Short mmCIF file of C-alpha atoms in Angstrom, two decimals:
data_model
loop_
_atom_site.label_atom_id
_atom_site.label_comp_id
_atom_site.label_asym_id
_atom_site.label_seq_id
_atom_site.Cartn_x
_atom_site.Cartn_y
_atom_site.Cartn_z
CA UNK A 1 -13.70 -19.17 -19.29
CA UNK A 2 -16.42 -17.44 -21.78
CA UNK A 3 -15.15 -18.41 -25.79
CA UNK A 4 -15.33 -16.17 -28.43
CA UNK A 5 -18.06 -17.82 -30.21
CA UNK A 6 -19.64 -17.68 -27.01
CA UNK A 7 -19.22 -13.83 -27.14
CA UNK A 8 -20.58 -13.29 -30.77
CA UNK A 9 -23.61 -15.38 -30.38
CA UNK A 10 -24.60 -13.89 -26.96
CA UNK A 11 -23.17 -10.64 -25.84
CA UNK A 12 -25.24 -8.96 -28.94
CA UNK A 13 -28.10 -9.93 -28.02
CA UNK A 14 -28.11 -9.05 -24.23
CA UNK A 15 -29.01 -5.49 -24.41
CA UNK A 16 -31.42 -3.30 -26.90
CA UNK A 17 -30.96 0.43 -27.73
CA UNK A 18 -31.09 3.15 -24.78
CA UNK A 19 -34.00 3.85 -23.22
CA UNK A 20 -35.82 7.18 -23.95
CA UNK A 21 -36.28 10.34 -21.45
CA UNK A 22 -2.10 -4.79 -7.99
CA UNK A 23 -2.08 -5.53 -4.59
CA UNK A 24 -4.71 -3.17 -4.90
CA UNK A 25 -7.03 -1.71 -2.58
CA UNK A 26 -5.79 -0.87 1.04
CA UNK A 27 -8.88 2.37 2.36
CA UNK A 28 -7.21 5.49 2.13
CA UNK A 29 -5.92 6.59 5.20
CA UNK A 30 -7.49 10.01 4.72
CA UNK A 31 -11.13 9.24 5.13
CA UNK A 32 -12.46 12.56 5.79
CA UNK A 33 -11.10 14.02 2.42
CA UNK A 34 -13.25 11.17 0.54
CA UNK A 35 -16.52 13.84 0.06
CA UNK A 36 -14.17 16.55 -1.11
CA UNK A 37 -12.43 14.30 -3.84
CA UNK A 38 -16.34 13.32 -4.78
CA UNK A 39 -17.36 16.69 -5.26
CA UNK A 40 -13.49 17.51 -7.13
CA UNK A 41 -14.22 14.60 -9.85
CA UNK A 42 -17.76 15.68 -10.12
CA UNK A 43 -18.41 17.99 -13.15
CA UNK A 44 -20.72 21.13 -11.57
CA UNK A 45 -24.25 20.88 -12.55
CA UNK A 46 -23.86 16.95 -13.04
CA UNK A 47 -26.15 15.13 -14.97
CA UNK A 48 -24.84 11.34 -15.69
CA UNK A 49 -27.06 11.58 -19.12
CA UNK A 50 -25.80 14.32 -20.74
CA UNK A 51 -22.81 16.18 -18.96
CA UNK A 52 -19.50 15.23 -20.88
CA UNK A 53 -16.53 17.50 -20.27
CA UNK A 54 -14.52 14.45 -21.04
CA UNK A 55 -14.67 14.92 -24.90
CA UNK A 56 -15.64 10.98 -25.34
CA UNK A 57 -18.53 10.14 -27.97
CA UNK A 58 -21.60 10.72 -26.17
CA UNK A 59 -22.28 6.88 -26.65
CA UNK A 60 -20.49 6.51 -23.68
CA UNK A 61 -22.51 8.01 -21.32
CA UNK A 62 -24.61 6.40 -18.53
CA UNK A 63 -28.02 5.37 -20.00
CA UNK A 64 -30.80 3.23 -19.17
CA UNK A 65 -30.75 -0.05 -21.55
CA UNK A 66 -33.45 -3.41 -21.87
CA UNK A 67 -32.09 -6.41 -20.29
CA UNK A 68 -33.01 -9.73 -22.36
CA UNK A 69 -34.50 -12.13 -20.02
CA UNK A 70 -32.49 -14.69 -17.59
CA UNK A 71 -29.79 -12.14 -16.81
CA UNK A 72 -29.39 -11.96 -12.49
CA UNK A 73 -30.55 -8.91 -10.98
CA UNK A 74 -26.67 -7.30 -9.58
CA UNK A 75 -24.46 -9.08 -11.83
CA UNK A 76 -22.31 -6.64 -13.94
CA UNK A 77 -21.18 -7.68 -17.79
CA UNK A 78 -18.65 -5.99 -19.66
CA UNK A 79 -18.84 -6.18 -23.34
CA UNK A 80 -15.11 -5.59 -24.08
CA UNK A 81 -15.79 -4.91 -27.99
CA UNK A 82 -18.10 -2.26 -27.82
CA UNK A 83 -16.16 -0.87 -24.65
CA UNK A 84 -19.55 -1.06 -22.51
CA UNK A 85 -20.32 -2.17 -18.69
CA UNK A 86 -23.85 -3.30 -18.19
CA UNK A 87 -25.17 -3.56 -14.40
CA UNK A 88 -28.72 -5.55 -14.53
CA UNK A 89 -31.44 -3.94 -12.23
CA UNK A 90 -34.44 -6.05 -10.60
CA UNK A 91 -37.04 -4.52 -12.96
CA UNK A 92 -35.34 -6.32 -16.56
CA UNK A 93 -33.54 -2.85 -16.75
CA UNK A 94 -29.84 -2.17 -17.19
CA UNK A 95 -27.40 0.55 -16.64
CA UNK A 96 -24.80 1.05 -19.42
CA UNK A 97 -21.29 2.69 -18.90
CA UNK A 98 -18.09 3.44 -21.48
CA UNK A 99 -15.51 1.63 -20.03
CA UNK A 100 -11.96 1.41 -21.33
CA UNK A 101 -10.10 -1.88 -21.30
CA UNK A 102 -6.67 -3.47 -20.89
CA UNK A 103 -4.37 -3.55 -23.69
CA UNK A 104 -3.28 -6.58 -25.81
CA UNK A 105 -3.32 -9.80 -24.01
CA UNK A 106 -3.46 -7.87 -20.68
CA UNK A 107 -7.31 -8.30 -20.55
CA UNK A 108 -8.62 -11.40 -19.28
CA UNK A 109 -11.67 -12.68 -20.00
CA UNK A 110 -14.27 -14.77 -17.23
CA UNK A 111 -16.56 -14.93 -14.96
CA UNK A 112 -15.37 -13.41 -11.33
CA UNK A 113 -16.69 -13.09 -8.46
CA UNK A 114 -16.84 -9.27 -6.44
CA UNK A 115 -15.74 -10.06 -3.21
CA UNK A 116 -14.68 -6.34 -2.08
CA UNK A 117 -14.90 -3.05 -2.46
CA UNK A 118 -13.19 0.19 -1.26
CA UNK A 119 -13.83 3.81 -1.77
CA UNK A 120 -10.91 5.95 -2.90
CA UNK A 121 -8.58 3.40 -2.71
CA UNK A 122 -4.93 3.05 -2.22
CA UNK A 123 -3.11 1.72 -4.96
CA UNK A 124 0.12 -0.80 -5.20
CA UNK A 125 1.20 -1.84 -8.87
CA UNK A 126 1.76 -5.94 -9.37
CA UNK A 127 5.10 -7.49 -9.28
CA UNK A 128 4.28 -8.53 -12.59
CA UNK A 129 3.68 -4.97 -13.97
CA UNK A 130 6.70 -3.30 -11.57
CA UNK A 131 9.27 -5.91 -14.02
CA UNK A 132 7.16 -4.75 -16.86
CA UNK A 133 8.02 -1.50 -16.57
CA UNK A 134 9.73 -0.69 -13.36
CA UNK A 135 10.40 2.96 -14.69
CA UNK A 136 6.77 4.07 -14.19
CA UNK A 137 6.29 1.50 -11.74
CA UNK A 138 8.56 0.67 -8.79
CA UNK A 139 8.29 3.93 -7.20
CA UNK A 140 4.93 3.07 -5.78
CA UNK A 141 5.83 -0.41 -4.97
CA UNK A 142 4.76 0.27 -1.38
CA UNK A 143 1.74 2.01 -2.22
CA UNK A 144 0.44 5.25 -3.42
CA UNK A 145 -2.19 7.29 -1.01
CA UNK A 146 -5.87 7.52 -2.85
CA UNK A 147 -6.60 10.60 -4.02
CA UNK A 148 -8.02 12.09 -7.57
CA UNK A 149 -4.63 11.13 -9.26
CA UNK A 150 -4.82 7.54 -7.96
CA UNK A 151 -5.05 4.98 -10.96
CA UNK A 152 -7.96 3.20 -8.78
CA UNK A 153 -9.78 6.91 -8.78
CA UNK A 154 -12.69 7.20 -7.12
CA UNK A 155 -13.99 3.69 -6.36
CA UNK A 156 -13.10 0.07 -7.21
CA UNK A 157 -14.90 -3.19 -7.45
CA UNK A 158 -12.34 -6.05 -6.68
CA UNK A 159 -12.80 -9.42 -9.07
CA UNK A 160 -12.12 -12.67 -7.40
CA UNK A 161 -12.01 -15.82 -8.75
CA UNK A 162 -13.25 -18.16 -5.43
CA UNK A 163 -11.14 -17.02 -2.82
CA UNK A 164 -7.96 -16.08 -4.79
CA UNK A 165 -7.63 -12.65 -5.71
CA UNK A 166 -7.15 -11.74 -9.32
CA UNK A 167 -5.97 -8.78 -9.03
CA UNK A 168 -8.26 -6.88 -11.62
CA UNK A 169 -10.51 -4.26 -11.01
CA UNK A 170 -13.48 -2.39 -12.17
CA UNK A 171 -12.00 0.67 -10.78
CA UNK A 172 -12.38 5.01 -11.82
CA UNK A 173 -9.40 6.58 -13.42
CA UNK A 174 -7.96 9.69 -13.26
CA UNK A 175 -7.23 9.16 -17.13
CA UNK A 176 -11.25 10.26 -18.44
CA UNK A 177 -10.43 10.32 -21.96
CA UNK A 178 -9.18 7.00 -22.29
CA UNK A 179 -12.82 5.82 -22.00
CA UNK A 180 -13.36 3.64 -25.17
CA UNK A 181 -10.06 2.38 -25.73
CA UNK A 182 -7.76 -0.35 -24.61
CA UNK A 183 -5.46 1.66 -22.27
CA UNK A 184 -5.23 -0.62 -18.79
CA UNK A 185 -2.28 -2.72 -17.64
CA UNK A 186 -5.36 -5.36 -17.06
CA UNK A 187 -8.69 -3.85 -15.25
CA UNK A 188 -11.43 -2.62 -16.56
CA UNK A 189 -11.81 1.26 -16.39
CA UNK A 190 -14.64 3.90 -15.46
CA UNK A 191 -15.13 7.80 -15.41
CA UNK A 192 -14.89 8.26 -11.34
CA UNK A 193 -18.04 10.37 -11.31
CA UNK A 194 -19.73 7.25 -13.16
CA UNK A 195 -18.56 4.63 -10.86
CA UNK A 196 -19.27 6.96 -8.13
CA UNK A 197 -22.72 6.08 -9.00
CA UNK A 198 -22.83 2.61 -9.86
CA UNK A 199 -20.82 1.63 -6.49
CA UNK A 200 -23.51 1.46 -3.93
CA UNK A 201 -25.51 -0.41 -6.49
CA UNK A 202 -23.48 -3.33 -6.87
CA UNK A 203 -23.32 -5.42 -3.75
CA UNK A 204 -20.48 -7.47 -2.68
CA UNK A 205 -20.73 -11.29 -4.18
CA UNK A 206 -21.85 -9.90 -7.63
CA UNK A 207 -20.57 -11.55 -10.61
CA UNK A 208 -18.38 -10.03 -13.46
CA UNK A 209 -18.39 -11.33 -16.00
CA UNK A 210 -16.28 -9.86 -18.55
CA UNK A 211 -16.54 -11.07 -22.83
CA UNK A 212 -13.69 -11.58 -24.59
CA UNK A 213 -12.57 -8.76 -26.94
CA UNK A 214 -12.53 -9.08 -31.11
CA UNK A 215 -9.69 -7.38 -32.68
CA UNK A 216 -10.77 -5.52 -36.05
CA UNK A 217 -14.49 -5.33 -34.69
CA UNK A 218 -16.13 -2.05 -34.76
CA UNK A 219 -18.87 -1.01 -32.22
CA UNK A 220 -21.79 1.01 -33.33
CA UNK A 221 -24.44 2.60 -31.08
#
């Protein structure tokens, strides 16, 4: 398990300004509605680097960042203070997302392993979040159909931790605007037309890992 000190001395240093220019996870059993959901969570005239209907600062929008050396090519950080998910190319690059994170003690810091991943999931809240609160909850405890009102959205990366399943996710929401924030009941949260593009870059048996966040810390770009 990462520390915090082990957060504050590294996870600033990892990555320079922008470059310039639940049992979750069951497919979908609808398969041949998965391009027409793309194209439906897809703004028109997309461009990852500057289209923002979302109304999020700008900050959060896919960019190209430097890499500091010794980070493995595939591996995907998240830098829970700064609400950023870093996936490190082959060339020293990386690509930076806004991510939103679980709230309070829901987030859980490590290192995890990605041993699956599904496209336009199906989604089945936890036990532990059905006793939580089984009001919003226990209605799906069979499963809800993926879709574009799914909480898994779009695409989800599923974090193991050897071969037991954790149960988070890097996963698309249907909830855009709560990029930034801590909003989850535990995952780790992406604009579905952002993971959309990240997904085929991260292979399967990836790491995650995923810094501890710092109460009272502001993130500046």
């Amino acid at each position: 398990m990462l520390t915090r000190r082990h957060f504050i001395q590294t996870t600033a240093a990892l990555f320079s300004v922008p470059i310039a220019g639940p049992a979750f996870g069951a497919p979908t059993s609808d398969r041949s509605r998965w391009a027409e959901w793309d194209a439906r969570v897809t703004p028109p005239n997309y461009d990852p680097a500057t289209t923002n209907p979302w109304g999020f600062h700008d900050r959060f929008l896919p960019q190209l960042v430097q890499a500091n050396d010794g980070l493995v090519p595939g591996d995907v950080h998240v830098d829970a203070v700064a609400r950023y998910l870093y996936h490190i190319r082959a060339d020293g690059m990386a690509m930076r997302y806004g991510v939103a994170i679980a709230k309070g003690d829901l987030y859980e810091p490590g290192r995890y392993n990605i041993r699956r991943k599904a496209k336009w999931p199906v989604w089945t809240p936890t036990s532990a979040m059905i006793e939580r609160d089984p009001g919003s909850y226990a209605q799906y405890k069979d499963g809800m159909d993926g879709g574009p009102t799914n909480p898994l959205g779009s695409r989800a990366l599923y974090l193991y931790v050897g071969d037991r399943d954790t149960y988070l996710r890097i996963h698309g929401t249907p909830s855009p605007r709560s990029i930034g924030s801590r909003a989850s009941s535990g995952c780790v949260r992406m604009v579905m037309a952002h993971i959309i593009g990240l997904y085929d870059q991260v292979a399967t048996g990836s790491n995650a890992i995923l810094y501890p966040a710092e109460d009272g810390v502001t993130a500046r770009s």
